[in-house]
Amino acid sequence: MLARRKMKSKELAAAIGVTEANLSKLKSGNVKGVKLETLNRICTVLDCKPADLIDFLPD
């Protein structure tokens, strides 16, 4: 979605109010969870739906 919006991770991090390090963890999937508020901010900035960002892979 970042590439589609021609946006850099640094710009998104600033727009949603998280550090670049935390955004990197979100992008790589190295988090146990994400706050709905953060997901809402990401979707608002990127003009997308959560399903555009998250994929479910059963264990």
C-alpha positions as a printed Julia matrix, in Angstrom:
59×3 Matrix{Float64}:
  0.0     0.0    0.0
  2.9     2.34   0.66
  4.19    1.87  -2.88
  0.71    2.4   -4.33
  0.41    5.67  -2.44
  3.98    6.66  -3.33
  4.73    7.09   0.36
  7.81    6.17   2.36
  7.72    4.35   5.68
  9.18    7.42   7.37
  6.27    9.54   6.11
  3.67    7.01   7.24
  5.27    6.68  10.68
  5.15   10.45  11.14
  1.56   10.65   9.88
  0.28    7.98  12.27
  2.4     8.98  15.26
  4.62    5.91  15.71
  8.36    5.46  15.47
  9.94    4.1   12.32
 11.17    1.13  14.37
  7.63    0.27  15.49
  6.3     0.63  11.96
  9.06   -1.67  10.74
  7.98   -4.29  13.28
  4.38   -3.98  12.12
  5.41   -4.37   8.48
  7.52   -7.45   9.19
  4.87   -9.07  11.39
  7.12   -9.14  14.45
  4.39   -7.99  16.81
  1.89   -9.9   18.91
 -0.87   -7.43  18.15
 -1.75   -4.01  16.9
 -4.0    -1.45  18.52
 -7.18   -0.78  16.6
 -6.45    2.93  16.88
 -3.11    2.43  15.1
 -4.72    0.27  12.42
 -7.38    2.94  11.95
 -4.74    5.65  11.52
 -2.83    3.55   8.97
 -5.97    2.86   6.97
 -7.01    6.51   7.09
 -3.63    7.75   5.85
 -3.31    5.05   3.17
 -7.02    5.24   2.23
 -7.5     1.49   2.5
 -9.3    -1.19   4.49
 -7.72   -3.42   7.15
 -8.13   -6.41   4.81
 -5.8    -4.65   2.36
 -3.06   -4.84   5.01
 -3.71   -8.03   6.94
 -3.75  -11.61   5.72
 -4.91  -14.57   7.79
 -2.73  -17.67   7.64
 -3.94  -20.56   9.82
 -1.27  -22.34  11.87
